[in-house]
N, CA, C and O of each residue as an XYZ file, in Angstrom:
596
protein
N     154.895     51.112     19.099
C     154.584     52.568     18.947
C     152.973     52.821     18.917
O     152.365     53.772     19.408
N     152.457     51.713     18.211
C     151.146     51.811     17.620
C     150.319     51.210     18.845
O     149.140     51.532     18.996
N     150.977     50.306     19.743
C     150.275     50.149     20.974
C     150.265     51.165     21.991
O     149.254     51.353     22.668
N     151.431     51.905     22.163
C     151.467     52.976     23.171
C     150.363     54.065     22.609
O     149.490     54.556     23.325
N     150.514     54.315     21.430
C     149.237     55.199     20.791
C     147.886     54.921     21.177
O     147.239     55.783     21.772
N     147.406     53.820     20.904
C     146.256     52.978     21.490
C     145.972     53.315     22.593
O     144.929     53.932     22.810
N     146.884     52.969     23.613
C     146.886     53.218     25.115
C     146.423     54.317     25.617
O     145.657     54.412     26.577
N     147.049     55.491     24.740
C     147.031     57.049     25.112
C     145.694     57.517     24.741
O     145.092     58.375     25.386
N     145.218     56.913     23.642
C     143.912     57.332     23.033
C     142.747     56.518     23.813
O     141.674     57.111     23.923
N     142.850     55.242     24.356
C     142.061     54.896     25.044
C     141.925     55.497     26.563
O     140.818     55.559     27.098
N     142.861     55.842     27.083
C     142.911     56.533     28.254
C     142.380     57.889     28.333
O     141.775     58.283     29.331
N     142.628     58.731     27.136
C     141.956     60.191     26.975
C     140.240     59.822     26.778
O     139.501     60.708     27.207
N     139.542     58.586     26.164
C     138.495     58.588     26.146
C     137.973     58.123     27.398
O     136.811     58.388     27.706
N     138.683     57.489     28.107
C     138.063     56.999     29.522
C     138.016     58.504     30.264
O     137.007     59.056     30.701
N     139.111     58.906     30.278
C     139.031     60.312     31.221
C     137.940     61.290     30.654
O     137.459     62.065     31.480
N     137.555     61.352     29.574
C     136.682     62.278     28.978
C     135.281     61.871     29.655
O     134.607     62.767     30.164
N     134.783     60.408     29.674
C     133.738     59.671     29.996
C     133.613     59.971     31.427
O     132.523     60.347     31.858
N     134.773     59.821     32.317
C     134.606     59.978     33.776
C     134.459     61.230     34.126
O     133.854     61.478     35.169
N     135.012     62.333     33.280
C     134.792     63.711     33.700
C     133.318     63.994     33.350
O     132.624     64.698     34.083
N     132.932     63.531     32.413
C     131.311     63.634     32.134
C     130.351     63.036     32.892
O     129.203     63.457     33.036
N     130.906     61.872     33.465
C     129.934     61.152     34.524
C     130.055     62.193     35.976
O     129.016     62.532     36.543
N     131.270     62.596     36.439
C     131.272     63.378     37.482
C     130.625     64.691     37.393
O     130.119     65.127     38.427
N     130.553     65.471     36.197
C     129.870     66.729     36.100
C     128.184     66.162     36.126
O     127.380     66.784     36.821
N     127.759     65.022     35.370
C     126.506     64.808     35.682
C     125.918     64.466     36.929
O     124.739     64.687     37.209
N     126.839     63.868     37.758
C     126.296     63.582     39.133
C     126.345     64.788     39.989
O     125.587     64.840     40.958
N     127.259     65.888     39.702
C     127.282     67.175     40.416
C     126.218     67.899     40.151
O     125.886     68.643     41.074
N     125.401     67.943     38.950
C     124.448     68.581     38.445
C     123.153     68.053     38.950
O     122.083     68.647     38.817
N     123.328     66.774     39.603
C     122.082     66.016     39.820
C     121.978     65.973     41.376
O     121.000     65.398     41.853
N     122.902     66.532     42.206
C     123.005     66.623     43.628
C     121.904     67.129     44.137
O     121.446     66.567     45.132
N     121.321     68.120     43.674
C     119.913     68.626     44.574
C     119.148     67.715     44.368
O     118.703     67.233     45.410
N     118.672     67.103     43.141
C     117.537     66.087     42.919
C     117.819     64.895     43.943
O     116.848     64.423     44.535
N     118.987     64.425     44.166
C     119.316     63.309     44.797
C     119.236     63.560     46.341
O     118.964     62.657     47.133
N     119.449     64.630     46.646
C     119.473     64.995     48.150
C     117.899     65.398     48.857
O     117.561     65.515     50.035
N     117.210     65.530     47.704
C     115.879     65.658     47.906
C     115.460     64.729     49.161
O     115.763     63.537     49.103
N     114.743     65.250     50.347
C     114.055     64.355     51.351
C     112.750     63.999     51.016
O     112.027     64.982     50.852
N     112.150     62.795     50.841
C     110.789     62.629     50.847
C     110.223     62.277     52.282
O     110.731     61.574     53.156
N     109.109     62.919     52.274
C     108.167     62.578     53.737
C     106.993     61.605     53.314
O     106.540     61.535     52.172
N     106.568     60.869     54.393
C     105.747     59.727     54.299
C     104.608     59.696     55.172
O     104.628     60.496     56.106
N     103.677     58.976     55.063
C     102.525     58.625     55.980
C     103.103     58.787     57.468
O     102.827     59.566     58.381
N     104.155     57.572     57.317
C     104.644     57.237     58.919
C     105.676     58.097     59.490
O     106.166     57.674     60.537
N     106.131     59.236     59.031
C     107.062     60.151     59.473
C     106.548     61.494     59.482
O     107.057     62.295     60.265
N     105.587     61.865     58.704
C     105.027     63.126     58.631
C     104.865     63.942     59.806
O     105.278     65.101     59.751
N     104.252     63.455     61.007
C     104.039     64.260     62.297
C     105.400     64.623     62.959
O     105.605     65.747     63.417
N     106.325     63.618     62.989
C     107.669     63.685     63.651
C     108.248     64.976     62.597
O     108.632     66.036     63.093
N     108.255     64.779     61.325
C     108.817     65.906     60.509
C     108.413     67.411     60.497
O     109.078     68.442     60.389
N     107.232     67.191     60.630
C     106.250     68.527     60.546
C     106.324     69.273     62.016
O     106.837     70.360     62.281
N     105.580     68.253     62.974
C     105.653     69.029     64.220
C     106.987     68.838     64.979
O     107.290     69.858     65.597
N     107.796     67.911     65.100
C     108.755     67.555     65.571
C     108.651     66.982     66.885
O     107.614     66.343     67.064
N     109.531     67.046     67.949
C     109.215     66.537     69.323
C     109.595     67.651     70.281
O     110.055     68.732     69.916
N     109.354     67.282     71.582
C     109.726     68.423     72.717
C     110.992     68.858     72.635
O     111.285     69.948     73.128
N     111.922     68.084     72.007
C     113.539     68.224     72.077
C     113.915     68.953     70.870
O     115.029     69.475     70.909
N     113.119     69.126     69.641
C     113.465     69.595     68.556
C     113.573     71.007     68.720
O     113.112     71.589     69.702
N     114.236     71.633     67.682
C     114.474     73.156     67.573
C     113.636     73.656     66.358
O     114.183     74.343     65.495
N     112.189     73.292     66.268
C     111.367     73.452     65.338
C     110.419     74.700     65.487
O     109.742     75.235     64.609
N     110.543     75.041     66.857
C     109.606     76.588     67.059
C     109.704     77.519     65.962
O     110.848     77.902     65.715
N     108.811     77.952     65.277
C     108.848     79.013     64.524
C     109.327     78.510     63.119
O     109.053     79.247     62.171
N     110.142     77.121     62.815
C     110.524     76.954     61.689
C     109.225     77.043     60.638
O     108.041     76.929     60.955
N     109.698     77.248     59.472
C     108.853     77.230     58.371
C     109.102     76.040     57.445
O     110.211     76.004     56.912
N     108.184     75.003     57.159
C     108.386     73.738     56.713
C     107.204     73.721     55.494
O     106.004     73.871     55.722
N     107.724     73.533     54.316
C     107.254     73.479     52.936
C     107.248     71.992     52.550
O     108.266     71.304     52.467
N     105.640     71.449     52.260
C     105.767     70.018     51.734
C     105.122     70.297     50.359
O     104.131     71.021     50.266
N     105.680     69.734     49.338
C     105.163     69.518     47.892
C     104.783     68.021     47.694
O     105.500     67.038     47.507
N     103.391     68.157     47.796
C     102.790     66.864     47.389
C     102.894     66.605     46.043
O     102.400     67.454     45.301
N     103.475     65.529     45.484
C     104.263     65.378     44.110
C     103.708     64.205     43.424
O     102.929     63.453     44.008
N     104.077     64.018     42.208
C     103.801     62.862     41.649
C     104.774     62.799     40.431
O     105.124     63.789     39.788
N     105.154     61.568     40.202
C     106.170     61.196     39.289
C     105.953     61.725     37.766
O     106.693     62.344     37.002
N     104.481     61.168     37.631
C     104.167     61.761     36.013
C     104.232     63.189     35.749
O     104.409     63.577     34.594
N     104.093     64.082     36.803
C     103.909     65.444     36.687
C     105.512     66.172     37.340
O     105.648     67.304     37.803
N     106.486     65.193     37.197
C     107.884     66.090     38.014
C     108.071     67.286     37.262
O     108.441     68.332     37.795
N     107.788     67.154     35.828
C     108.328     68.729     35.252
C     107.653     69.957     35.762
O     108.166     71.074     35.694
N     106.371     69.682     36.325
C     105.762     70.826     36.813
C     105.890     71.192     38.215
O     105.261     72.135     38.694
N     106.799     70.369     38.974
C     107.072     70.689     40.424
C     107.924     71.872     40.476
O     108.707     72.154     39.568
N     107.756     72.644     41.662
C     108.351     73.873     42.065
C     110.066     73.575     41.881
O     110.688     72.611     42.327
N     110.526     74.574     41.187
C     111.949     74.437     40.688
C     112.879     75.236     41.345
O     114.088     75.054     41.204
N     112.370     76.180     42.113
C     113.164     77.205     42.947
C     113.403     76.731     44.309
O     113.174     77.645     45.101
N     113.758     75.704     44.857
C     113.852     75.525     46.306
C     115.175     75.814     46.637
O     115.269     76.210     47.799
N     116.390     75.751     45.939
C     117.518     76.135     46.155
C     117.644     77.747     46.515
O     118.589     78.224     47.143
N     116.603     78.441     46.039
C     116.824     80.210     46.085
C     116.034     80.309     47.517
O     116.276     81.378     48.078
N     115.212     79.512     48.186
C     114.526     79.932     49.339
C     115.338     79.753     50.588
O     116.111     78.807     50.736
N     115.122     80.774     51.558
C     116.195     80.786     52.544
C     115.372     80.529     53.955
O     114.253     81.023     54.099
N     115.966     79.760     54.945
C     115.373     79.720     56.133
C     114.140     78.684     56.016
O     113.229     78.726     56.842
N     114.147     77.905     55.129
C     112.793     76.909     55.117
C     113.229     75.505     55.049
O     114.323     75.370     54.501
N     112.662     74.422     55.460
C     112.795     73.035     55.193
C     111.887     72.773     54.232
O     110.771     73.284     54.315
N     112.254     71.856     53.070
C     111.547     71.531     52.370
C     111.537     70.076     52.088
O     112.610     69.482     51.983
N     110.409     69.458     51.958
C     109.986     67.950     51.603
C     109.266     67.710     50.653
O     108.501     68.597     50.273
N     109.290     66.545     50.041
C     108.371     66.016     48.899
C     107.595     64.837     49.527
O     108.079     64.050     50.341
N     106.223     64.806     49.009
C     105.555     63.841     49.571
C     104.967     63.108     48.215
O     104.098     63.665     47.545
N     105.421     62.017     47.915
C     104.964     61.123     46.835
C     103.386     60.867     46.879
O     103.061     60.122     47.804
N     102.419     61.289     46.140
C     101.039     61.086     46.274
C     100.623     59.382     46.220
O      99.758     58.814     46.887
N     101.466     58.847     45.283
C     101.189     57.429     45.146
C     101.694     56.495     46.037
O     101.652     55.306     45.722
N     102.133     56.816     47.028
C     102.418     56.107     48.269
C     102.028     56.602     49.404
O     102.348     55.976     50.414
N     101.224     57.871     49.548
C     100.971     58.073     50.786
C      99.354     58.453     50.928
O      98.888     59.566     51.168
N      98.704     57.325     50.731
C      97.155     57.991     50.750
C      96.458     58.429     51.879
O      95.398     59.046     51.775
N      97.084     58.100     53.173
C      96.648     58.822     54.353
C      96.895     60.595     54.325
O      96.059     61.471     54.548
N      98.100     60.712     54.027
C      98.288     62.302     53.789
C      97.535     63.068     52.659
O      97.196     64.251     52.689
N      97.348     62.213     51.707
C      96.391     62.967     50.437
C      95.118     62.934     50.947
O      94.483     63.911     50.550
N      94.460     62.182     51.691
C      93.345     62.257     52.376
C      93.236     63.443     53.263
O      92.613     64.493     53.106
N      93.911     63.069     54.130
C      94.201     64.154     55.390
C      94.176     65.746     54.929
O      93.517     66.560     55.576
N      94.786     66.048     54.003
C      95.114     67.223     53.377
C      94.274     67.718     52.234
O      94.207     68.904     51.910
N      93.552     66.600     51.566
C      92.563     66.589     50.469
C      93.449     67.090     49.159
O      93.068     68.009     48.433
N      94.514     66.460     48.986
C      95.242     66.844     47.906
C      94.531     66.091     46.778
O      94.242     64.904     46.926
N      94.242     66.759     45.651
C      93.431     66.201     44.545
C      94.566     66.108     43.289
O      94.623     65.170     42.494
N      95.428     67.254     43.289
C      96.187     67.320     42.027
C      97.656     67.593     42.430
O      97.886     67.981     43.576
N      98.497     67.438     41.689
C     100.014     67.112     41.896
C     100.505     68.475     40.879
O     100.078     68.493     39.724
N     101.174     69.302     41.240
C     101.728     69.681     42.520
C     100.846     70.397     43.519
O     100.314     71.385     43.013
N     100.608     70.241     44.482
C     100.133     70.913     45.781
C     101.176     71.447     46.758
O     102.206     70.792     46.916
N     101.018     72.412     47.323
C     102.293     72.840     48.158
C     101.643     73.471     49.286
O     100.928     74.456     49.103
N     101.871     72.880     50.683
C     101.494     73.300     51.849
C     102.673     74.014     52.713
O     103.776     73.490     52.871
N     102.353     75.105     53.178
C     103.366     75.683     54.081
C     102.815     75.707     55.573
O     101.722     76.096     55.985
N     103.851     75.199     56.226
C     103.422     74.854     57.700
C     104.380     75.491     58.695
O     105.590     75.510     58.470
N     103.884     75.972     59.709
C     104.676     76.692     60.983
C     104.131     76.162     62.260
O     102.962     76.348     62.598
N     105.090     75.428     63.037
C     104.946     74.783     64.261
C     103.690     73.667     64.115
O     102.723     73.568     64.870
N     103.917     73.048     63.203
C     102.994     72.084     62.966
C     101.646     72.188     62.147
O     100.992     71.224     61.749
N     101.333     73.568     61.956
C      99.946     73.982     61.355
C     100.281     74.327     60.242
O     101.350     74.889     60.005
N      99.289     73.998     59.268
C      99.357     74.479     57.895
C      98.428     75.800     57.571
O      97.221     76.003     57.703
N      99.513     76.609     57.090
C      98.796     77.994     56.952
C      98.356     78.235     55.476
O      97.219     78.612     55.192
N      99.289     78.002     54.593
C      98.795     78.123     53.250
C      98.937     77.199     52.389
O      99.954     76.504     52.389
N      97.807     77.002     51.381
C      97.892     75.801     50.248
C      97.854     76.359     48.910
O      96.950     77.123     48.570
N      98.962     75.949     48.000
C      98.751     76.005     46.622
C      98.534     74.796     45.983
O      99.118     73.768     46.325
N      97.730     74.850     45.075
C      97.347     73.786     44.541
C      97.256     73.900     42.941
O      96.790     74.866     42.336
N      97.736     72.850     42.426
C      97.425     73.040     40.616
C      96.044     72.898     40.514
O      95.326     72.311     41.324
N      95.609     73.598     39.226
C      94.257     73.715     38.748
C      93.904     72.595     37.882
O      94.793     72.127     37.171
N      92.665     72.075     37.841
C      92.266     70.952     37.451
C      92.617     71.101     35.823
O      92.492     72.232     35.355
N      93.011     70.119     35.010
C      93.027     70.214     33.704
C      94.155     69.287     33.202
O      94.579     68.372     33.908
N      94.588     69.523     32.073
C      95.659     68.494     31.382
C      96.955     69.079     31.673
O      97.851     68.244     31.800
N      97.246     70.141     31.793
C      98.850     70.732     32.174
C      99.294     70.443     33.437
O     100.457     70.094     33.641
N      98.372     70.570     34.411
C      98.716     70.666     35.907
C      99.974     71.373     36.212
O     100.886     70.694     36.685
N     100.160     72.621     36.015
C     101.285     73.607     36.134
C     101.663     73.705     37.477
O     100.804     73.420     38.312
N     102.626     74.004     37.805
C     102.840     74.445     39.310
C     102.195     75.672     39.877
O     102.663     76.680     39.347
N     101.367     75.901     40.689
C     100.472     76.427     41.220
C     101.303     77.876     41.633
O     100.632     78.892     41.456
N     102.376     78.028     42.043
C     103.016     79.022     42.681
C     104.671     79.255     41.766
O     105.360     78.337     41.320
N     104.959     80.646     41.693
C     106.189     80.895     41.275
C     107.214     81.422     42.450
O     106.748     81.440     43.589
N     108.323     81.774     42.298
C     109.315     81.891     43.407
C     108.913     83.336     43.881
O     109.041     83.385     45.104
N     108.539     84.352     43.438
C     108.062     85.664     43.983
C     106.721     85.372     45.176
O     106.713     85.613     46.384
N     105.796     84.852     44.424
C     104.560     84.347     45.226
C     104.945     83.546     46.420
O     104.449     83.922     47.481
N     105.921     82.272     46.456
C     106.329     81.671     47.420
C     107.189     82.614     48.559
O     107.040     82.395     49.761
N     107.914     83.466     48.163
C     108.532     84.092     48.794
C     107.584     85.018     49.703
O     107.921     85.081     50.885
N     106.526     85.695     49.344
C     105.462     86.293     49.718
C     104.754     85.604     50.913
O     104.564     86.037     52.050
N     104.395     84.355     50.325
C     103.603     83.581     51.215
C     104.438     83.052     52.307
O     103.880     82.861     53.388
N     105.536     82.819     52.201
C     106.570     82.435     53.232
C     106.669     83.938     54.661
O     106.721     83.790     55.882
N     106.664     84.849     54.098
C     106.829     85.861     54.943
C     105.417     86.186     55.674
O     105.516     86.729     56.774
N     104.139     85.920     55.195
C     103.037     85.882     55.530
C     102.949     85.049     56.590
O     102.663     85.490     57.704
N     103.199     83.682     56.354
C     103.281     82.538     57.576
C     104.159     83.081     58.667
O     103.701     83.198     59.804
N     105.432     83.430     58.375
C     106.253     84.084     59.255
C     105.593     85.021     60.250
O     105.619     84.745     61.449
N     104.946     86.220     59.755
C     104.331     86.991     60.562
C     102.972     86.330     61.355
O     102.691     86.647     62.510
N     102.300     85.513     60.677
C     100.874     85.018     61.408
C     101.440     83.922     62.471
O     100.789     83.566     63.453
N     102.503     83.521     62.204
C     103.003     82.379     63.084
C     103.632     82.914     64.618
O     103.866     82.294     65.655
N     103.761     84.130     64.300
C     104.442     84.931     65.636
C     103.337     85.017     66.723
O     103.817     85.215     67.839
N     102.079     84.928     66.694
C     101.203     85.550     67.402
C     100.372     83.980     68.257
O      99.443     84.130     69.051
């Protein structure tokens, strides 16, 4: 009797822990699915190649630093028809220099391989995200219009 009671209790505890683990994994999927871009694959991802379907596609790159991840742009899942990459500043010195990135986060919006708009964190101790969702959506619309010509 006592042995079967202990087994049932242990099974309940295990199921609760398993359920909690599954929930945590599901909540972290957007973070886990984030694709990083690097010095060695940047041009391919941004400009594509002759066989890519990248014409007119909006690509956003967030230059990011692990120490400031709390201030990264949080609404990527709300943006439509854009491709989003992160670039870790600590591991990509060529891109950091090429785009003159001094603060994290810095966000660049590209179309057809050309950078159109740059949002950068202001110097200071807080290094807050330089753009909110409405401002980002307006910027994307501007880039779409400008890149048509």
